Structures are given as C-alpha cells and as structure tokens.
Amino acid sequence: MRSRFYSKILALGMAVPPKVLTNFDLEKMVETSDEWITERTGIKERHLLEKEEVISTYAVKAAKEAIERANLSPHDINLIIAATLTPDYLMPSLSILVQKEIQAEKAGAFDLSATCSGFLYALVVADQFVRNNPDWKVLVIGAEALSRKTNWEDRSTCVLFGDGAGAAIVSSSEEESGILDFILGADGSNWHLLTLKGGGSTYFPFDERLPKEEYYIKMQGREVFKIAVRMMEKIALELLRRNGLSSKDLALLIPHQANLRIIEYLRERLELPKEKVFVNIHKYGNTSAASIPIALYEAAKEGLLKRGDYLLMVSFGGGFTFAGVLMRW
Ligand code: COA
C-alpha cells in the first residue's frame, strides 16, 4: 500500500568550476569547428575542473546551497545519496566526502551509479525513504567530472562533456504533490555502445591487455543517439498516459542535456512548444548525473515552475539506463 505521504523537493543548489572551455578552444585541440559542434550538439561551451581541483568541492558547494535554501542545517540531514560515475576516489565514496565536509553527523551516505540517469534514480530512492520516514530529509546530489574520463584526442567525444554538480533536498509532504510517479529502466543488451572499461575490476591499473583509450569514455554516438531518442520518448509518453495526462498538461519538460538534437526530437514527438522544454546544454555540455539537477535549479530560478505545475524529467545514459520522474511542483 502506498504511504499517505508524498515527497517533494524543498530546495536546490548547484555549482560548476569557473574554468570554461569554448568550442573555439577545442578548435585548437582537435580537428573540429564551432560550427560542427553547435550544429550537431547545440553545445557552445562547458565548465571543466582545473587539474588540481576535485569534483567533491562542487558537490559540497551545491549541497551547502540546497541546505541553506531549505532553511535547514547539515545536522537535519538523515541520508546523503550521491549519483556519480566519477567520484574523487573509489574509496571513500563521494557522498562520504560530502558528509564529512558539511558535517552532517547523523546522515548515512552512499553513492549510486546509474550513469546520466543517476540523479533521477537517486531522487526515486530518496522518494522511497521519505515516504516511509516522513520526518527524514534526504540530500540528493548529482556530481560529475567526466573531463577526467575524456580522451582529449578523440574529437567524437571530447566536444560533448562538462563538469558540475547539482543538489536537492527531498522531504515529505501530505499534499498530493511532489513526486507523483516514476519509471526506472535498464537495458544491458547494447552496453558495448558506450563504455568506460578502465578503472573497473576486470583490468588492473596499467594492465597492458587494455589499450590506453579504454581508460576513457568510448562511444558509438550515432547508435547511442537512436536508442536515446526512442527510450526517452517511450518513458515520457508512458508516464503521461498512466497518469491520465497529455503533454499539453505539462508546464515544463526537463530532459537530460546530452544533445540538442535529441532534445528537439523529443520536443517534436511530444508536440511541446519550445518554451516548455528546458535547455541549457549550450552552457554546460553533457554533465551526466549533474545535468538534470543543474537544469532543474536554473529552471526554478528563472521562475519557470509554479506551485501545482506538472513537471516531467527524463534521462538516459550508458548501460543503458533510463529514468523518468513526473512531479507536481
Ligand atoms: N568535429 C568535426 N567532425 C566530427 C566530430 C567533431 N567533433 N566528431 C565526429 N565528426 C565527424 C565524424 O568523423 C564523421 O565524419 P565522416 O562522415 O567523414 O566519417 C561525421 O562527423 C559524422 O559523424 P557521426 O558520429 O555520424 O555524427 P553524428 O551526427 O551522429 O553526431 C554525436 C555525433 C556524438 C554528436 C551524436 O551521435 C550524439 O550526440 N550521439 C549521442 C551521444 C550521447 O548523447 N551520449 C551520451 C549518452 S548519456
């Protein structure tokens, strides 16, 4: 039986490194052009960590902002879930580093790995905890430093990614609002189309069986593109259908920011006007698990979400993973 409680997002935070890499900078690094990148992806620039920086710095900044905006103290946080593929270390986890830094002394903490769908997966996990423990406050983070896993000699991938972090505080609500429904999906049958093999337990560090480029993200972009558009559309339509809604009821769609053409395709399939689909890919590129919380933060800040509005968030990522969350703001 469903708990009588719903979970809602109390507040948001975000942080990106100040360093910006533009398409014109990339023109000097690989054989590409601002025109190609803009036309094929919609990306104009992305924020990247400096060599000596770590992504936990930005996860902590985003977390602190979200806690402050929620008028809470770190002591109020019961659980920290950090969605990431690129923690500072494999051990300790990113969530533990955040826990230490913000001094959330009563919080449990774990990382969640679901690639670019990580934030929505983590939001759904938080939803389960909060509905069953209505006095809990869960800090959900999406933070990623894909620049560290990017092959800067591979023009087909290095133009795509950026670094950053977003955070949300999830708490309970007795009103029928907040997270109304979700879909979490996975399909491993095409896992080989998007991989990051080095750094797992199959190949030990500096294993000469593994070519150097396998320590970076490898992708068959065109194939990934086709799967992404198909699955995002399927999830979006299914969530609307089973909640008796049509796309006209949506105030805003926030899709994972991987490629503007994927977003445009989805917009057309859902017959949504441009102003109802949030896009910030031109500023940040694909920040993986950080993409949706950063977009949500900016959408809320721009006043695009009003109380009672229907919001749909959809994502896809390596694996493949898929996720959709339907909310009433
Ligand atoms: N600059 C200039 N040319 C480039 C280039 C670059 N940065 N990257 C690739 N090209 C070239 C290719 O070599 C190819 O040349 P060819 O026709 O001479 O062989 C041509 O552009 C077309 O390549 P293709 O890979 O078919 O382009 P595309 O239109 O599919 O766009 C992506 C490539 C990666 C932008 C696109 O496939 C994509 O976004 N896929 C989804 C990726 C994604 O979202 N991944 C993240 C999952 S979370």
XYZ file of N, CA, C and O in Angstrom, residues 120 181-183 232-241 243 245-247 249-256 266 270 272 276-278 292 296 305 309-315 323-329:
196
model
N 18.100 11.026 -11.358
C 16.691 10.614 -11.256
C 16.565 9.300 -10.480
O 15.639 9.126 -9.686
N 4.943 10.021 -9.840
C 5.163 8.721 -10.478
C 6.565 8.707 -11.097
O 7.162 9.769 -11.321
N 7.052 7.514 -11.345
C 8.399 7.399 -11.940
C 8.521 6.114 -12.734
O 7.750 5.169 -12.544
N 9.509 6.093 -13.606
C 9.914 4.856 -14.296
C 11.431 4.773 -14.194
O 12.135 5.751 -14.482
N 13.658 7.793 -24.494
C 13.156 8.989 -23.790
C 11.700 9.240 -24.176
O 10.863 9.559 -23.341
N 11.386 9.058 -25.455
C 10.008 9.262 -25.898
C 9.077 8.246 -25.231
O 8.003 8.585 -24.736
N 9.534 6.991 -25.213
C 8.707 5.907 -24.653
C 8.379 6.177 -23.178
O 7.223 6.080 -22.750
N 9.404 6.548 -22.420
C 9.213 6.792 -20.985
C 8.291 7.994 -20.751
O 7.386 7.956 -19.925
N 8.527 9.057 -21.503
C 7.723 10.278 -21.328
C 6.251 9.980 -21.618
O 5.361 10.330 -20.824
N 5.999 9.293 -22.725
C 4.607 9.018 -23.102
C 3.937 8.072 -22.111
O 2.767 8.241 -21.758
N 4.686 7.077 -21.623
C 4.128 6.124 -20.672
C 3.759 6.809 -19.347
O 2.684 6.565 -18.782
N 4.632 7.692 -18.885
C 4.329 8.380 -17.619
C 3.101 9.284 -17.756
O 2.274 9.356 -16.853
N 2.991 9.949 -18.901
C 1.823 10.812 -19.115
C 0.561 9.962 -19.203
O -0.438 10.228 -18.528
N 0.641 8.895 -20.010
C -0.539 8.052 -20.244
C -1.081 7.472 -18.949
O -2.259 7.574 -18.648
N -0.873 8.429 -16.014
C -1.359 9.391 -15.033
C -2.504 10.236 -15.591
O -2.856 11.270 -15.016
N -2.620 12.093 -18.192
C -2.226 13.426 -18.632
C -1.853 13.406 -20.103
O -1.522 12.349 -20.653
N -1.877 14.579 -20.723
C -1.312 14.699 -22.064
C -0.164 15.700 -21.965
O -0.028 16.401 -20.952
N 0.640 15.772 -23.011
C 1.790 16.683 -22.932
C 1.330 18.132 -22.753
O 2.065 18.958 -22.209
N -0.687 19.175 -20.662
C -0.799 19.464 -19.223
C 0.534 19.850 -18.596
O 0.573 20.354 -17.471
N 1.629 19.569 -19.307
C 2.945 19.828 -18.716
C 3.280 21.317 -18.740
O 3.101 21.975 -19.759
N 3.793 21.806 -17.595
C 4.317 23.179 -17.589
C 5.732 23.168 -18.119
O 6.189 24.125 -18.736
N 6.457 22.061 -17.848
C 7.860 22.013 -18.256
C 8.345 20.573 -18.394
O 7.993 19.701 -17.598
N 9.155 20.366 -19.426
C 9.872 19.106 -19.600
C 11.352 19.415 -19.393
O 11.889 20.323 -20.023
N 11.985 18.645 -18.516
C 13.443 18.792 -18.345
C 14.085 17.474 -18.782
O 14.058 16.494 -18.052
N 14.643 17.460 -20.000
C 15.320 16.251 -20.451
C 16.803 16.293 -20.091
O 17.364 17.381 -19.926
N 17.413 15.130 -19.982
C 18.866 15.061 -19.819
C 19.506 15.836 -20.971
O 19.116 15.682 -22.133
N 12.623 14.937 -29.121
C 11.659 14.625 -28.063
C 10.564 15.689 -27.995
O 9.372 15.385 -27.863
N 6.548 15.018 -28.577
C 5.566 15.322 -27.532
C 4.712 16.545 -27.896
O 3.853 16.962 -27.127
N 5.438 19.684 -27.988
C 5.556 20.749 -26.992
C 6.152 21.997 -27.638
O 7.059 21.896 -28.472
N 8.385 25.261 -23.381
C 8.070 24.272 -22.339
C 9.139 23.192 -22.196
O 8.949 22.209 -21.483
N 10.243 23.358 -22.909
C 11.324 22.365 -22.810
C 12.591 23.097 -22.385
O 13.077 23.986 -23.077
N 13.105 22.719 -21.223
C 14.249 23.454 -20.693
C 15.548 22.995 -21.352
O 15.824 21.802 -21.445
N 20.542 17.000 -14.955
C 19.147 17.310 -14.589
C 19.056 18.210 -13.352
O 18.310 19.195 -13.376
N 17.263 21.747 -13.454
C 16.126 21.986 -12.555
C 16.373 23.250 -11.725
O 15.478 24.082 -11.538
N 8.749 27.360 -12.878
C 7.928 26.375 -12.172
C 7.111 27.065 -11.096
O 7.664 27.697 -10.197
N 2.265 23.122 -10.808
C 2.650 22.805 -12.195
C 3.081 21.342 -12.329
O 3.750 20.798 -11.442
N 2.744 20.745 -13.474
C 3.278 19.414 -13.781
C 4.641 19.551 -14.453
O 4.797 20.301 -15.423
N 5.594 18.795 -13.922
C 6.967 18.793 -14.439
C 7.358 17.355 -14.743
O 7.126 16.454 -13.940
N 7.923 17.162 -15.929
C 8.399 15.821 -16.293
C 9.896 15.894 -16.557
O 10.362 16.768 -17.293
N 10.636 14.972 -15.925
C 12.090 14.898 -16.154
C 12.403 13.526 -16.732
O 11.908 12.514 -16.217
N 13.188 13.480 -17.799
C 13.536 12.192 -18.417
C 15.027 12.142 -18.746
O 15.622 13.148 -19.148
N 15.596 10.941 -18.588
C 17.027 10.829 -18.858
C 17.372 9.458 -19.428
O 16.587 8.515 -19.335
N 15.359 6.818 -17.147
C 14.539 7.190 -15.992
C 13.616 8.338 -16.345
O 13.947 9.187 -17.173
N 12.455 8.322 -15.712
C 11.513 9.432 -15.846
C 10.868 9.685 -14.498
O 10.560 8.739 -13.766
N 10.702 10.950 -14.149
C 10.033 11.311 -12.897
C 8.992 12.381 -13.224
O 9.320 13.404 -13.833
N 7.749 12.112 -12.822
C 6.662 13.077 -13.002
C 6.411 13.733 -11.653
O 6.203 13.042 -10.650
N 6.419 15.064 -11.643
C 6.221 15.794 -10.387
C 5.131 16.836 -10.519
O 4.842 17.327 -11.593
N 4.547 17.167 -9.378
C 3.688 18.358 -9.298
C 4.428 19.325 -8.395
O 4.719 18.987 -7.254
N 4.785 20.480 -8.917
C 5.684 21.393 -8.190
C 5.003 22.030 -6.998
O 3.801 22.257 -7.000
